[in-house]
């Protein structure tokens, strides 16, 4: 399984929005220049973050605002906002194991619990990290640079 770049773009976008909030108008064009991607990609991710309630987008004057403290935005929140399959089970099972085969007939029972535990642990680990962690790491890196 591979998480798409949408997750790291969203983390970058949110971190930059916080960092520059008092100094820049936070637009998709501005964020795209920081991220190194097309503003259309940024707008699509912004829409997903807005639909999840993580940001507010100001029409007309432009710009985005993060809706809650960084310490309350987990990686899991971001992941569920931007990864299109995040509401599905992480592991997709092949559809037609052979019921006449002893392995095919029992593979679900033998594997399902382990796969559920892996997904639960993955989501628990995502939930243990916050956007504040990233923001604080950026500030540390700026001091050492």
mmCIF file of N, CA and C in Angstrom, residues 28-135:
data_model
loop_
_atom_site.group_PDB
_atom_site.id
_atom_site.type_symbol
_atom_site.label_atom_id
_atom_site.label_comp_id
_atom_site.label_asym_id
_atom_site.label_seq_id
_atom_site.Cartn_x
_atom_site.Cartn_y
_atom_site.Cartn_z
ATOM 1 N N UNK A 28 -4.100 29.551 -3.332
ATOM 2 C CA UNK A 28 -3.615 28.324 -3.979
ATOM 3 C C UNK A 28 -2.349 28.603 -4.779
ATOM 4 N N UNK A 29 -2.260 29.765 -5.391
ATOM 5 C CA UNK A 29 -1.062 30.104 -6.159
ATOM 6 C C UNK A 29 0.149 30.230 -5.237
ATOM 7 N N UNK A 30 -0.025 30.913 -4.118
ATOM 8 C CA UNK A 30 1.062 31.062 -3.154
ATOM 9 C C UNK A 30 1.493 29.690 -2.627
ATOM 10 N N UNK A 31 0.529 28.860 -2.229
ATOM 11 C CA UNK A 31 0.845 27.534 -1.689
ATOM 12 C C UNK A 31 1.497 26.648 -2.744
ATOM 13 N N UNK A 32 1.018 26.725 -3.974
ATOM 14 C CA UNK A 32 1.594 25.910 -5.056
ATOM 15 C C UNK A 32 3.068 26.243 -5.254
ATOM 16 N N UNK A 33 3.420 27.524 -5.074
ATOM 17 C CA UNK A 33 4.830 27.893 -5.230
ATOM 18 C C UNK A 33 5.677 27.307 -4.108
ATOM 19 N N UNK A 34 5.124 27.189 -2.912
ATOM 20 C CA UNK A 34 5.851 26.571 -1.798
ATOM 21 C C UNK A 34 5.965 25.058 -1.986
ATOM 22 N N UNK A 35 4.872 24.465 -2.418
ATOM 23 C CA UNK A 35 4.817 23.004 -2.564
ATOM 24 C C UNK A 35 5.558 22.537 -3.814
ATOM 25 N N UNK A 36 5.572 23.385 -4.841
ATOM 26 C CA UNK A 36 6.205 22.997 -6.099
ATOM 27 C C UNK A 36 5.273 22.168 -6.954
ATOM 28 N N UNK A 37 4.020 22.577 -7.005
ATOM 29 C CA UNK A 37 3.032 21.860 -7.793
ATOM 30 C C UNK A 37 2.100 22.863 -8.453
ATOM 31 N N UNK A 38 1.144 22.374 -9.183
ATOM 32 C CA UNK A 38 0.185 23.189 -9.898
ATOM 33 C C UNK A 38 -0.894 23.718 -8.944
ATOM 34 N N UNK A 39 -1.314 24.982 -9.073
ATOM 35 C CA UNK A 39 -2.373 25.514 -8.212
ATOM 36 C C UNK A 39 -3.686 24.728 -8.276
ATOM 37 N N UNK A 40 -3.961 24.086 -9.400
ATOM 38 C CA UNK A 40 -5.189 23.281 -9.514
ATOM 39 C C UNK A 40 -5.151 22.109 -8.525
ATOM 40 N N UNK A 41 -4.000 21.476 -8.389
ATOM 41 C CA UNK A 41 -3.847 20.378 -7.422
ATOM 42 C C UNK A 41 -4.060 20.908 -6.019
ATOM 43 N N UNK A 42 -3.495 22.068 -5.728
ATOM 44 C CA UNK A 42 -3.653 22.679 -4.408
ATOM 45 C C UNK A 42 -5.121 23.005 -4.150
ATOM 46 N N UNK A 43 -5.807 23.566 -5.137
ATOM 47 C CA UNK A 43 -7.234 23.901 -4.961
ATOM 48 C C UNK A 43 -8.064 22.659 -4.699
ATOM 49 N N UNK A 44 -7.765 21.574 -5.395
ATOM 50 C CA UNK A 44 -8.508 20.327 -5.166
ATOM 51 C C UNK A 44 -8.305 19.819 -3.739
ATOM 52 N N UNK A 45 -7.088 19.883 -3.260
ATOM 53 C CA UNK A 45 -6.805 19.435 -1.889
ATOM 54 C C UNK A 45 -7.427 20.401 -0.883
ATOM 55 N N UNK A 46 -7.375 21.696 -1.183
ATOM 56 C CA UNK A 46 -8.021 22.674 -0.308
ATOM 57 C C UNK A 46 -9.519 22.387 -0.197
ATOM 58 N N UNK A 47 -10.147 22.029 -1.297
ATOM 59 C CA UNK A 47 -11.573 21.705 -1.286
ATOM 60 C C UNK A 47 -11.843 20.507 -0.375
ATOM 61 N N UNK A 48 -10.995 19.492 -0.472
ATOM 62 C CA UNK A 48 -11.157 18.317 0.393
ATOM 63 C C UNK A 48 -10.974 18.697 1.866
ATOM 64 N N UNK A 49 -9.976 19.520 2.154
ATOM 65 C CA UNK A 49 -9.747 19.960 3.539
ATOM 66 C C UNK A 49 -10.910 20.820 4.032
ATOM 67 N N UNK A 50 -11.459 21.626 3.143
ATOM 68 C CA UNK A 50 -12.614 22.443 3.503
ATOM 69 C C UNK A 50 -13.837 21.558 3.770
ATOM 70 N N UNK A 51 -14.064 20.583 2.916
ATOM 71 C CA UNK A 51 -15.199 19.680 3.107
ATOM 72 C C UNK A 51 -15.103 18.902 4.414
ATOM 73 N N UNK A 52 -13.874 18.689 4.887
ATOM 74 C CA UNK A 52 -13.658 17.993 6.158
ATOM 75 C C UNK A 52 -13.695 18.947 7.353
ATOM 76 N N UNK A 53 -13.806 20.224 7.074
ATOM 77 C CA UNK A 53 -13.863 21.203 8.147
ATOM 78 C C UNK A 53 -12.518 21.587 8.742
ATOM 79 N N UNK A 54 -11.418 21.245 8.061
ATOM 80 C CA UNK A 54 -10.098 21.584 8.588
ATOM 81 C C UNK A 54 -9.679 23.007 8.228
ATOM 82 N N UNK A 55 -10.227 23.538 7.132
ATOM 83 C CA UNK A 55 -9.921 24.914 6.747
ATOM 84 C C UNK A 55 -11.208 25.609 6.326
ATOM 85 N N UNK A 56 -11.145 26.942 6.349
ATOM 86 C CA UNK A 56 -12.182 27.772 5.744
ATOM 87 C C UNK A 56 -11.529 28.516 4.598
ATOM 88 N N UNK A 57 -12.231 28.601 3.487
ATOM 89 C CA UNK A 57 -11.725 29.310 2.319
ATOM 90 C C UNK A 57 -12.539 30.580 2.179
ATOM 91 N N UNK A 58 -11.838 31.708 2.099
ATOM 92 C CA UNK A 58 -12.503 33.001 1.947
ATOM 93 C C UNK A 58 -12.614 33.324 0.468
ATOM 94 N N UNK A 59 -13.813 33.454 0.002
ATOM 95 C CA UNK A 59 -14.036 33.831 -1.397
ATOM 96 C C UNK A 59 -13.864 35.334 -1.530
ATOM 97 N N UNK A 60 -13.575 35.769 -2.703
ATOM 98 C CA UNK A 60 -13.428 37.204 -2.944
ATOM 99 C C UNK A 60 -12.059 37.683 -2.505
ATOM 100 N N UNK A 61 -11.891 37.914 -1.204
ATOM 101 C CA UNK A 61 -10.598 38.392 -0.710
ATOM 102 C C UNK A 61 -9.544 37.313 -0.792
ATOM 103 N N UNK A 62 -9.972 36.062 -0.844
ATOM 104 C CA UNK A 62 -9.041 34.943 -0.969
ATOM 105 C C UNK A 62 -8.392 34.568 0.340
ATOM 106 N N UNK A 63 -7.735 33.467 0.325
ATOM 107 C CA UNK A 63 -7.015 33.001 1.495
ATOM 108 C C UNK A 63 -7.745 31.898 2.230
ATOM 109 N N UNK A 64 -6.968 31.189 3.037
ATOM 110 C CA UNK A 64 -7.551 30.118 3.847
ATOM 111 C C UNK A 64 -7.188 30.340 5.307
ATOM 112 N N UNK A 65 -8.018 29.779 6.162
ATOM 113 C CA UNK A 65 -7.782 29.808 7.598
ATOM 114 C C UNK A 65 -7.950 28.392 8.126
ATOM 115 N N UNK A 66 -7.036 27.979 8.981
ATOM 116 C CA UNK A 66 -7.154 26.677 9.647
ATOM 117 C C UNK A 66 -8.194 26.837 10.756
ATOM 118 N N UNK A 67 -9.102 25.887 10.874
ATOM 119 C CA UNK A 67 -10.272 26.056 11.738
ATOM 120 C C UNK A 67 -10.077 25.647 13.191
ATOM 121 N N UNK A 68 -8.997 24.964 13.493
ATOM 122 C CA UNK A 68 -8.778 24.585 14.889
ATOM 123 C C UNK A 68 -7.285 24.561 15.186
ATOM 124 N N UNK A 69 -6.935 24.508 16.459
ATOM 125 C CA UNK A 69 -5.513 24.503 16.812
ATOM 126 C C UNK A 69 -4.774 23.336 16.147
ATOM 127 N N UNK A 70 -3.519 23.578 15.794
ATOM 128 C CA UNK A 70 -2.717 22.538 15.142
ATOM 129 C C UNK A 70 -2.609 21.287 15.999
ATOM 130 N N UNK A 71 -2.621 21.456 17.304
ATOM 131 C CA UNK A 71 -2.524 20.304 18.215
ATOM 132 C C UNK A 71 -3.752 19.415 18.144
ATOM 133 N N UNK A 72 -4.823 19.917 17.544
ATOM 134 C CA UNK A 72 -6.061 19.144 17.424
ATOM 135 C C UNK A 72 -6.288 18.592 16.027
ATOM 136 N N UNK A 73 -5.311 18.764 15.160
ATOM 137 C CA UNK A 73 -5.412 18.205 13.803
ATOM 138 C C UNK A 73 -4.395 17.081 13.692
ATOM 139 N N UNK A 74 -4.883 15.862 13.623
ATOM 140 C CA UNK A 74 -3.998 14.704 13.552
ATOM 141 C C UNK A 74 -3.715 14.324 12.101
ATOM 142 N N UNK A 75 -2.673 13.540 11.941
ATOM 143 C CA UNK A 75 -2.394 12.991 10.614
ATOM 144 C C UNK A 75 -3.582 12.173 10.120
ATOM 145 N N UNK A 76 -4.280 11.512 11.038
ATOM 146 C CA UNK A 76 -5.449 10.725 10.640
ATOM 147 C C UNK A 76 -6.534 11.643 10.084
ATOM 148 N N UNK A 77 -6.746 12.797 10.692
ATOM 149 C CA UNK A 77 -7.727 13.756 10.163
ATOM 150 C C UNK A 77 -7.377 14.142 8.736
ATOM 151 N N UNK A 78 -6.113 14.425 8.518
ATOM 152 C CA UNK A 78 -5.655 14.850 7.190
ATOM 153 C C UNK A 78 -5.779 13.699 6.198
ATOM 154 N N UNK A 79 -5.325 12.533 6.616
ATOM 155 C CA UNK A 79 -5.401 11.343 5.758
ATOM 156 C C UNK A 79 -6.851 11.076 5.326
ATOM 157 N N UNK A 80 -7.761 11.112 6.277
ATOM 158 C CA UNK A 80 -9.167 10.844 5.954
ATOM 159 C C UNK A 80 -9.768 11.949 5.092
ATOM 160 N N UNK A 81 -9.202 13.141 5.162
ATOM 161 C CA UNK A 81 -9.698 14.252 4.350
ATOM 162 C C UNK A 81 -9.308 14.131 2.887
ATOM 163 N N UNK A 82 -8.088 13.673 2.617
ATOM 164 C CA UNK A 82 -7.578 13.768 1.246
ATOM 165 C C UNK A 82 -7.379 12.439 0.524
ATOM 166 N N UNK A 83 -7.258 11.368 1.248
ATOM 167 C CA UNK A 83 -7.068 10.079 0.576
ATOM 168 C C UNK A 83 -8.435 9.511 0.209
ATOM 169 N N UNK A 84 -8.684 9.377 -1.067
ATOM 170 C CA UNK A 84 -10.024 9.039 -1.546
ATOM 171 C C UNK A 84 -10.515 7.675 -1.067
ATOM 172 N N UNK A 85 -9.611 6.748 -0.793
ATOM 173 C CA UNK A 85 -10.022 5.416 -0.340
ATOM 174 C C UNK A 85 -9.873 5.233 1.162
ATOM 175 N N UNK A 86 -9.704 6.310 1.904
ATOM 176 C CA UNK A 86 -9.428 6.188 3.337
ATOM 177 C C UNK A 86 -10.606 5.641 4.123
ATOM 178 N N UNK A 87 -11.796 5.684 3.563
ATOM 179 C CA UNK A 87 -12.956 5.168 4.279
ATOM 180 C C UNK A 87 -13.157 3.670 4.029
ATOM 181 N N UNK A 88 -12.397 3.145 3.096
ATOM 182 C CA UNK A 88 -12.467 1.719 2.789
ATOM 183 C C UNK A 88 -11.439 0.963 3.620
ATOM 184 N N UNK A 89 -11.551 -0.334 3.596
ATOM 185 C CA UNK A 89 -10.533 -1.144 4.245
ATOM 186 C C UNK A 89 -9.225 -0.971 3.490
ATOM 187 N N UNK A 90 -8.141 -0.942 4.235
ATOM 188 C CA UNK A 90 -6.831 -0.716 3.659
ATOM 189 C C UNK A 90 -6.449 -1.830 2.673
ATOM 190 N N UNK A 91 -6.744 -3.054 3.040
ATOM 191 C CA UNK A 91 -6.386 -4.195 2.204
ATOM 192 C C UNK A 91 -7.626 -4.685 1.476
ATOM 193 N N UNK A 92 -7.524 -4.746 0.174
ATOM 194 C CA UNK A 92 -8.627 -5.281 -0.618
ATOM 195 C C UNK A 92 -8.348 -6.755 -0.850
ATOM 196 N N UNK A 93 -9.366 -7.536 -0.658
ATOM 197 C CA UNK A 93 -9.219 -8.976 -0.803
ATOM 198 C C UNK A 93 -9.590 -9.398 -2.212
ATOM 199 N N UNK A 94 -8.818 -10.323 -2.764
ATOM 200 C CA UNK A 94 -9.169 -10.848 -4.070
ATOM 201 C C UNK A 94 -10.544 -11.503 -3.958
ATOM 202 N N UNK A 95 -11.313 -11.383 -5.014
ATOM 203 C CA UNK A 95 -12.737 -11.674 -4.921
ATOM 204 C C UNK A 95 -13.124 -13.143 -5.004
ATOM 205 N N UNK A 96 -12.341 -13.955 -5.658
ATOM 206 C CA UNK A 96 -12.818 -15.310 -5.935
ATOM 207 C C UNK A 96 -11.845 -16.401 -5.513
ATOM 208 N N UNK A 97 -11.498 -16.478 -4.218
ATOM 209 C CA UNK A 97 -10.661 -17.615 -3.840
ATOM 210 C C UNK A 97 -11.444 -18.913 -4.095
ATOM 211 N N UNK A 98 -10.735 -19.911 -4.517
ATOM 212 C CA UNK A 98 -11.352 -21.180 -4.901
ATOM 213 C C UNK A 98 -11.891 -21.910 -3.666
ATOM 214 N N UNK A 99 -13.217 -22.084 -3.563
ATOM 215 C CA UNK A 99 -13.791 -22.775 -2.406
ATOM 216 C C UNK A 99 -13.461 -24.275 -2.371
ATOM 217 N N UNK A 100 -13.041 -24.845 -3.509
ATOM 218 C CA UNK A 100 -12.660 -26.256 -3.540
ATOM 219 C C UNK A 100 -11.240 -26.466 -3.010
ATOM 220 N N UNK A 101 -10.481 -25.384 -2.885
ATOM 221 C CA UNK A 101 -9.107 -25.462 -2.387
ATOM 222 C C UNK A 101 -9.120 -25.212 -0.880
ATOM 223 N N UNK A 102 -8.410 -26.006 -0.094
ATOM 224 C CA UNK A 102 -8.411 -25.791 1.353
ATOM 225 C C UNK A 102 -7.859 -24.423 1.759
ATOM 226 N N UNK A 103 -6.891 -23.912 1.019
ATOM 227 C CA UNK A 103 -6.371 -22.565 1.315
ATOM 228 C C UNK A 103 -7.390 -21.524 0.870
ATOM 229 N N UNK A 104 -7.880 -21.652 -0.359
ATOM 230 C CA UNK A 104 -8.865 -20.708 -0.882
ATOM 231 C C UNK A 104 -10.109 -20.626 -0.010
ATOM 232 N N UNK A 105 -10.550 -21.766 0.485
ATOM 233 C CA UNK A 105 -11.758 -21.833 1.303
ATOM 234 C C UNK A 105 -11.565 -21.152 2.657
ATOM 235 N N UNK A 106 -10.347 -21.100 3.170
ATOM 236 C CA UNK A 106 -10.099 -20.606 4.530
ATOM 237 C C UNK A 106 -9.248 -19.347 4.625
ATOM 238 N N UNK A 107 -8.850 -18.821 3.485
ATOM 239 C CA UNK A 107 -7.921 -17.689 3.516
ATOM 240 C C UNK A 107 -8.507 -16.465 4.222
ATOM 241 N N UNK A 108 -9.773 -16.193 4.011
ATOM 242 C CA UNK A 108 -10.396 -15.051 4.694
ATOM 243 C C UNK A 108 -10.311 -15.211 6.209
ATOM 244 N N UNK A 109 -10.738 -16.352 6.690
ATOM 245 C CA UNK A 109 -10.723 -16.591 8.143
ATOM 246 C C UNK A 109 -9.313 -16.519 8.712
ATOM 247 N N UNK A 110 -8.346 -16.973 7.935
ATOM 248 C CA UNK A 110 -6.962 -17.002 8.410
ATOM 249 C C UNK A 110 -6.289 -15.635 8.367
ATOM 250 N N UNK A 111 -6.753 -14.748 7.519
ATOM 251 C CA UNK A 111 -6.060 -13.494 7.273
ATOM 252 C C UNK A 111 -6.798 -12.247 7.751
ATOM 253 N N UNK A 112 -8.112 -12.285 7.781
ATOM 254 C CA UNK A 112 -8.896 -11.080 8.054
ATOM 255 C C UNK A 112 -8.540 -10.387 9.366
ATOM 256 N N UNK A 113 -8.396 -11.122 10.437
ATOM 257 C CA UNK A 113 -8.097 -10.509 11.726
ATOM 258 C C UNK A 113 -6.755 -9.777 11.698
ATOM 259 N N UNK A 114 -5.757 -10.390 11.101
ATOM 260 C CA UNK A 114 -4.446 -9.735 11.006
ATOM 261 C C UNK A 114 -4.526 -8.443 10.206
ATOM 262 N N UNK A 115 -5.237 -8.464 9.095
ATOM 263 C CA UNK A 115 -5.359 -7.265 8.268
ATOM 264 C C UNK A 115 -6.121 -6.164 8.989
ATOM 265 N N UNK A 116 -7.144 -6.527 9.731
ATOM 266 C CA UNK A 116 -7.890 -5.542 10.522
ATOM 267 C C UNK A 116 -7.000 -4.927 11.586
ATOM 268 N N UNK A 117 -6.187 -5.734 12.243
ATOM 269 C CA UNK A 117 -5.267 -5.220 13.259
ATOM 270 C C UNK A 117 -4.238 -4.272 12.651
ATOM 271 N N UNK A 118 -3.733 -4.604 11.481
ATOM 272 C CA UNK A 118 -2.758 -3.744 10.804
ATOM 273 C C UNK A 118 -3.384 -2.390 10.485
ATOM 274 N N UNK A 119 -4.598 -2.396 9.962
ATOM 275 C CA UNK A 119 -5.265 -1.136 9.644
ATOM 276 C C UNK A 119 -5.534 -0.331 10.914
ATOM 277 N N UNK A 120 -5.968 -0.983 11.967
ATOM 278 C CA UNK A 120 -6.225 -0.307 13.237
ATOM 279 C C UNK A 120 -4.946 0.332 13.771
ATOM 280 N N UNK A 121 -3.841 -0.402 13.711
ATOM 281 C CA UNK A 121 -2.557 0.133 14.180
ATOM 282 C C UNK A 121 -2.084 1.304 13.318
ATOM 283 N N UNK A 122 -2.273 1.212 12.017
ATOM 284 C CA UNK A 122 -1.912 2.291 11.111
ATOM 285 C C UNK A 122 -2.694 3.561 11.460
ATOM 286 N N UNK A 123 -3.995 3.415 11.646
ATOM 287 C CA UNK A 123 -4.826 4.568 11.974
ATOM 288 C C UNK A 123 -4.495 5.110 13.364
ATOM 289 N N UNK A 124 -4.198 4.244 14.296
ATOM 290 C CA UNK A 124 -3.807 4.685 15.641
ATOM 291 C C UNK A 124 -2.501 5.476 15.577
ATOM 292 N N UNK A 125 -1.558 5.004 14.776
ATOM 293 C CA UNK A 125 -0.279 5.697 14.631
ATOM 294 C C UNK A 125 -0.478 7.065 13.970
ATOM 295 N N UNK A 126 -1.296 7.139 12.942
ATOM 296 C CA UNK A 126 -1.598 8.428 12.315
ATOM 297 C C UNK A 126 -2.224 9.389 13.326
ATOM 298 N N UNK A 127 -3.100 8.868 14.150
ATOM 299 C CA UNK A 127 -3.784 9.704 15.144
ATOM 300 C C UNK A 127 -2.845 10.212 16.232
ATOM 301 N N UNK A 128 -1.697 9.582 16.393
ATOM 302 C CA UNK A 128 -0.769 9.981 17.456
ATOM 303 C C UNK A 128 0.151 11.133 17.036
ATOM 304 N N UNK A 129 0.080 11.542 15.786
ATOM 305 C CA UNK A 129 0.900 12.646 15.283
ATOM 306 C C UNK A 129 -0.014 13.808 14.911
ATOM 307 N N UNK A 130 0.439 15.017 15.190
ATOM 308 C CA UNK A 130 -0.385 16.185 14.904
ATOM 309 C C UNK A 130 0.333 17.143 13.965
ATOM 310 N N UNK A 131 -0.442 18.043 13.427
ATOM 311 C CA UNK A 131 0.117 19.096 12.592
ATOM 312 C C UNK A 131 1.031 19.994 13.422
ATOM 313 N N UNK A 132 0.747 20.119 14.695
ATOM 314 C CA UNK A 132 1.616 20.902 15.569
ATOM 315 C C UNK A 132 3.025 20.309 15.613
ATOM 316 N N UNK A 133 3.135 18.986 15.597
ATOM 317 C CA UNK A 133 4.452 18.338 15.569
ATOM 318 C C UNK A 133 5.256 18.810 14.362
ATOM 319 N N UNK A 134 4.621 18.854 13.215
ATOM 320 C CA UNK A 134 5.298 19.267 11.982
ATOM 321 C C UNK A 134 5.684 20.738 12.071
ATOM 322 N N UNK A 135 4.763 21.556 12.531
ATOM 323 C CA UNK A 135 5.027 22.990 12.640
ATOM 324 C C UNK A 135 6.198 23.261 13.586
#
